PDB file of C-alpha atoms in Angstrom:
ATOM      1  CA  UNK A 495     -31.798-216.905-133.336  1.00 58.00           C
ATOM      2  CA  UNK A 496     -31.567-218.182-136.861  1.00 56.00           C
ATOM      3  CA  UNK A 497     -27.779-217.712-137.090  1.00 62.00           C
ATOM      4  CA  UNK A 498     -25.120-218.231-134.492  1.00 81.00           C
ATOM      5  CA  UNK A 499     -23.461-215.464-132.538  1.00 94.00           C
ATOM      6  CA  UNK A 500     -20.078-214.409-133.931  1.00 97.00           C
ATOM      7  CA  UNK A 501     -17.545-213.159-131.389  1.00 98.00           C
ATOM      8  CA  UNK A 502     -14.181-211.634-132.288  1.00 98.00           C
ATOM      9  CA  UNK A 503     -11.336-210.369-130.137  1.00 97.00           C
ATOM     10  CA  UNK A 504      -8.882-207.736-131.425  1.00 95.00           C
ATOM     11  CA  UNK A 505      -5.833-206.593-129.489  1.00 91.00           C
ATOM     12  CA  UNK A 506      -6.766-208.958-126.669  1.00 91.00           C
ATOM     13  CA  UNK A 507      -6.465-212.702-126.177  1.00 93.00           C
ATOM     14  CA  UNK A 508      -9.575-214.834-126.551  1.00 95.00           C
ATOM     15  CA  UNK A 509     -11.317-215.505-123.244  1.00 94.00           C
ATOM     16  CA  UNK A 510     -13.805-218.320-122.722  1.00 96.00           C
ATOM     17  CA  UNK A 511     -15.250-216.457-119.724  1.00 96.00           C
ATOM     18  CA  UNK A 512     -15.846-213.295-121.767  1.00 97.00           C
ATOM     19  CA  UNK A 513     -17.307-215.319-124.627  1.00 96.00           C
ATOM     20  CA  UNK A 514     -19.722-217.035-122.223  1.00 96.00           C
ATOM     21  CA  UNK A 515     -20.740-213.672-120.764  1.00 97.00           C
ATOM     22  CA  UNK A 516     -21.390-212.317-124.276  1.00 97.00           C
ATOM     23  CA  UNK A 517     -23.483-215.352-125.254  1.00 96.00           C
ATOM     24  CA  UNK A 518     -25.528-214.937-122.058  1.00 96.00           C
ATOM     25  CA  UNK A 519     -26.122-211.264-122.846  1.00 97.00           C
ATOM     26  CA  UNK A 520     -27.174-212.085-126.427  1.00 96.00           C
ATOM     27  CA  UNK A 521     -29.605-214.696-125.071  1.00 95.00           C
ATOM     28  CA  UNK A 522     -31.087-211.984-122.843  1.00 95.00           C
ATOM     29  CA  UNK A 523     -31.524-209.732-125.904  1.00 95.00           C
ATOM     30  CA  UNK A 524     -33.478-212.513-127.589  1.00 93.00           C
ATOM     31  CA  UNK A 525     -36.015-212.300-124.754  1.00 90.00           C
ATOM     32  CA  UNK A 526     -36.833-208.759-125.908  1.00 82.00           C
ATOM     33  CA  UNK A 527     -36.806-209.523-129.617  1.00 89.00           C
ATOM     34  CA  UNK A 528     -37.270-212.969-131.111  1.00 88.00           C
ATOM     35  CA  UNK A 529     -36.634-211.623-134.615  1.00 90.00           C
ATOM     36  CA  UNK A 530     -32.837-211.419-134.312  1.00 93.00           C
ATOM     37  CA  UNK A 531     -31.323-213.184-137.311  1.00 94.00           C
ATOM     38  CA  UNK A 532     -27.658-212.575-136.557  1.00 95.00           C
ATOM     39  CA  UNK A 533     -25.328-211.002-134.060  1.00 97.00           C
ATOM     40  CA  UNK A 534     -21.630-210.137-134.213  1.00 98.00           C
ATOM     41  CA  UNK A 535     -19.793-208.845-131.150  1.00 98.00           C
ATOM     42  CA  UNK A 536     -16.264-207.475-131.347  1.00 97.00           C
ATOM     43  CA  UNK A 537     -14.189-206.868-128.238  1.00 96.00           C
ATOM     44  CA  UNK A 538     -11.223-204.589-128.845  1.00 93.00           C
ATOM     45  CA  UNK A 539      -8.536-203.201-126.638  1.00 87.00           C
ATOM     46  CA  UNK A 540      -7.060-199.948-127.860  1.00 72.00           C
ATOM     47  CA  UNK A 541      -3.642-199.356-126.388  1.00 66.00           C
ATOM     48  CA  UNK A 542      -3.000-195.853-125.208  1.00 56.00           C
ATOM     49  CA  UNK A 543       0.015-193.767-125.960  1.00 53.00           C
ATOM     50  CA  UNK A 544       2.712-194.975-123.561  1.00 47.00           C
ATOM     51  CA  UNK A 545       3.774-191.408-122.819  1.00 44.00           C
ATOM     52  CA  UNK A 546       0.498-190.968-120.949  1.00 43.00           C
ATOM     53  CA  UNK A 547       1.667-192.937-117.915  1.00 41.00           C
ATOM     54  CA  UNK A 548      -0.869-191.690-115.372  1.00 41.00           C
ATOM     55  CA  UNK A 549      -3.476-194.028-116.894  1.00 46.00           C
ATOM     56  CA  UNK A 550      -3.105-197.571-115.590  1.00 51.00           C
ATOM     57  CA  UNK A 551      -5.616-199.680-117.513  1.00 60.00           C
ATOM     58  CA  UNK A 552      -6.430-199.984-121.171  1.00 67.00           C
ATOM     59  CA  UNK A 553      -9.922-199.153-122.423  1.00 83.00           C
ATOM     60  CA  UNK A 554     -12.137-201.798-124.017  1.00 87.00           C
ATOM     61  CA  UNK A 555     -14.234-200.992-127.059  1.00 91.00           C
ATOM     62  CA  UNK A 556     -17.304-203.125-127.702  1.00 94.00           C
ATOM     63  CA  UNK A 557     -19.033-203.248-131.091  1.00 96.00           C
ATOM     64  CA  UNK A 558     -22.333-205.087-131.481  1.00 98.00           C
ATOM     65  CA  UNK A 559     -23.985-205.621-134.873  1.00 98.00           C
ATOM     66  CA  UNK A 560     -27.466-207.132-134.652  1.00 97.00           C
ATOM     67  CA  UNK A 561     -29.421-208.139-137.737  1.00 96.00           C
ATOM     68  CA  UNK A 562     -33.201-208.012-137.605  1.00 94.00           C
ATOM     69  CA  UNK A 563     -35.650-208.053-140.518  1.00 92.00           C
ATOM     70  CA  UNK A 564     -35.433-204.767-142.393  1.00 89.00           C
ATOM     71  CA  UNK A 565     -32.817-203.216-140.158  1.00 92.00           C
ATOM     72  CA  UNK A 566     -29.350-203.506-138.682  1.00 95.00           C
ATOM     73  CA  UNK A 567     -28.773-202.333-135.128  1.00 95.00           C
ATOM     74  CA  UNK A 568     -25.233-201.157-134.490  1.00 96.00           C
ATOM     75  CA  UNK A 569     -23.718-200.318-131.127  1.00 95.00           C
ATOM     76  CA  UNK A 570     -20.197-198.934-131.096  1.00 90.00           C
ATOM     77  CA  UNK A 571     -19.215-198.359-127.507  1.00 74.00           C
ATOM     78  CA  UNK A 572     -15.971-196.463-127.150  1.00 69.00           C
ATOM     79  CA  UNK A 573     -15.577-194.918-123.728  1.00 63.00           C
ATOM     80  CA  UNK A 574     -15.528-191.158-123.382  1.00 64.00           C
ATOM     81  CA  UNK A 575     -14.044-191.544-119.925  1.00 54.00           C
ATOM     82  CA  UNK A 576     -11.532-194.317-120.505  1.00 50.00           C
ATOM     83  CA  UNK A 577     -11.455-195.278-116.824  1.00 54.00           C
ATOM     84  CA  UNK A 578     -15.063-196.390-117.082  1.00 58.00           C
ATOM     85  CA  UNK A 579     -14.249-199.184-119.522  1.00 60.00           C
ATOM     86  CA  UNK A 580     -10.984-200.461-118.121  1.00 76.00           C
ATOM     87  CA  UNK A 581     -13.158-203.281-116.751  1.00 85.00           C
ATOM     88  CA  UNK A 582     -14.463-205.518-119.510  1.00 90.00           C
ATOM     89  CA  UNK A 583     -17.581-206.320-117.489  1.00 92.00           C
ATOM     90  CA  UNK A 584     -18.516-202.632-117.352  1.00 89.00           C
ATOM     91  CA  UNK A 585     -17.818-202.220-121.068  1.00 90.00           C
ATOM     92  CA  UNK A 586     -20.050-205.194-121.928  1.00 94.00           C
ATOM     93  CA  UNK A 587     -22.804-204.060-119.555  1.00 94.00           C
ATOM     94  CA  UNK A 588     -22.913-200.580-121.077  1.00 92.00           C
ATOM     95  CA  UNK A 589     -22.834-201.799-124.687  1.00 94.00           C
ATOM     96  CA  UNK A 590     -25.523-204.440-124.179  1.00 96.00           C
ATOM     97  CA  UNK A 591     -27.685-201.966-122.274  1.00 96.00           C
ATOM     98  CA  UNK A 592     -27.658-199.725-125.345  1.00 95.00           C
ATOM     99  CA  UNK A 593     -28.394-202.710-127.604  1.00 96.00           C
ATOM    100  CA  UNK A 594     -31.346-203.667-125.396  1.00 96.00           C
ATOM    101  CA  UNK A 595     -32.827-200.159-125.625  1.00 96.00           C
ATOM    102  CA  UNK A 596     -32.412-200.121-129.401  1.00 95.00           C
ATOM    103  CA  UNK A 597     -34.027-203.557-129.749  1.00 95.00           C
ATOM    104  CA  UNK A 598     -36.961-202.467-127.586  1.00 93.00           C
ATOM    105  CA  UNK A 599     -37.371-199.375-129.794  1.00 94.00           C
ATOM    106  CA  UNK A 600     -37.234-201.585-132.904  1.00 94.00           C
ATOM    107  CA  UNK A 601     -39.876-203.927-131.446  1.00 91.00           C
ATOM    108  CA  UNK A 602     -42.188-201.018-130.554  1.00 91.00           C
ATOM    109  CA  UNK A 603     -41.777-199.594-134.054  1.00 90.00           C
ATOM    110  CA  UNK A 604     -42.632-202.975-135.601  1.00 88.00           C
ATOM    111  CA  UNK A 605     -45.817-203.135-133.508  1.00 86.00           C
ATOM    112  CA  UNK A 606     -46.766-199.626-134.604  1.00 85.00           C
ATOM    113  CA  UNK A 607     -46.464-198.056-131.164  1.00 75.00           C
TER     114      UNK A 607
END
C-alpha cells in the first residue's frame, strides 16, 4: 500500500490487539487488490439507551474507507441485530468480508470482466 493504514477509535479505548487484527485484515485485502492507496478504519461503540436494560453488550460499528485509483470503497457496518456485533471480532469479520467482496468486484471491473 502506498499510504499507511489509519485506525481510529471512538467511544472505546484504543486496543493494540484490535489494531493488530485490523492491520492483519487490511494486509489480507491487499492480496486481492494491490492497487489500494489508502485505508482508514474507524471502530465505534454506540452506547444504547440505558432504559433498555435487557440488552447486555454494546454494539460496535465499523467503518472502512479504502482508496483505490478512480474510486473510493466505503463500508459502514452498523448491526441490524445489535447482539451480532457485541463482539468486536464478529464486527470486524463482517465489515472486512464486505470490503473484500467490494474489492474483488472493483478488481473484476478494472479487468473488464
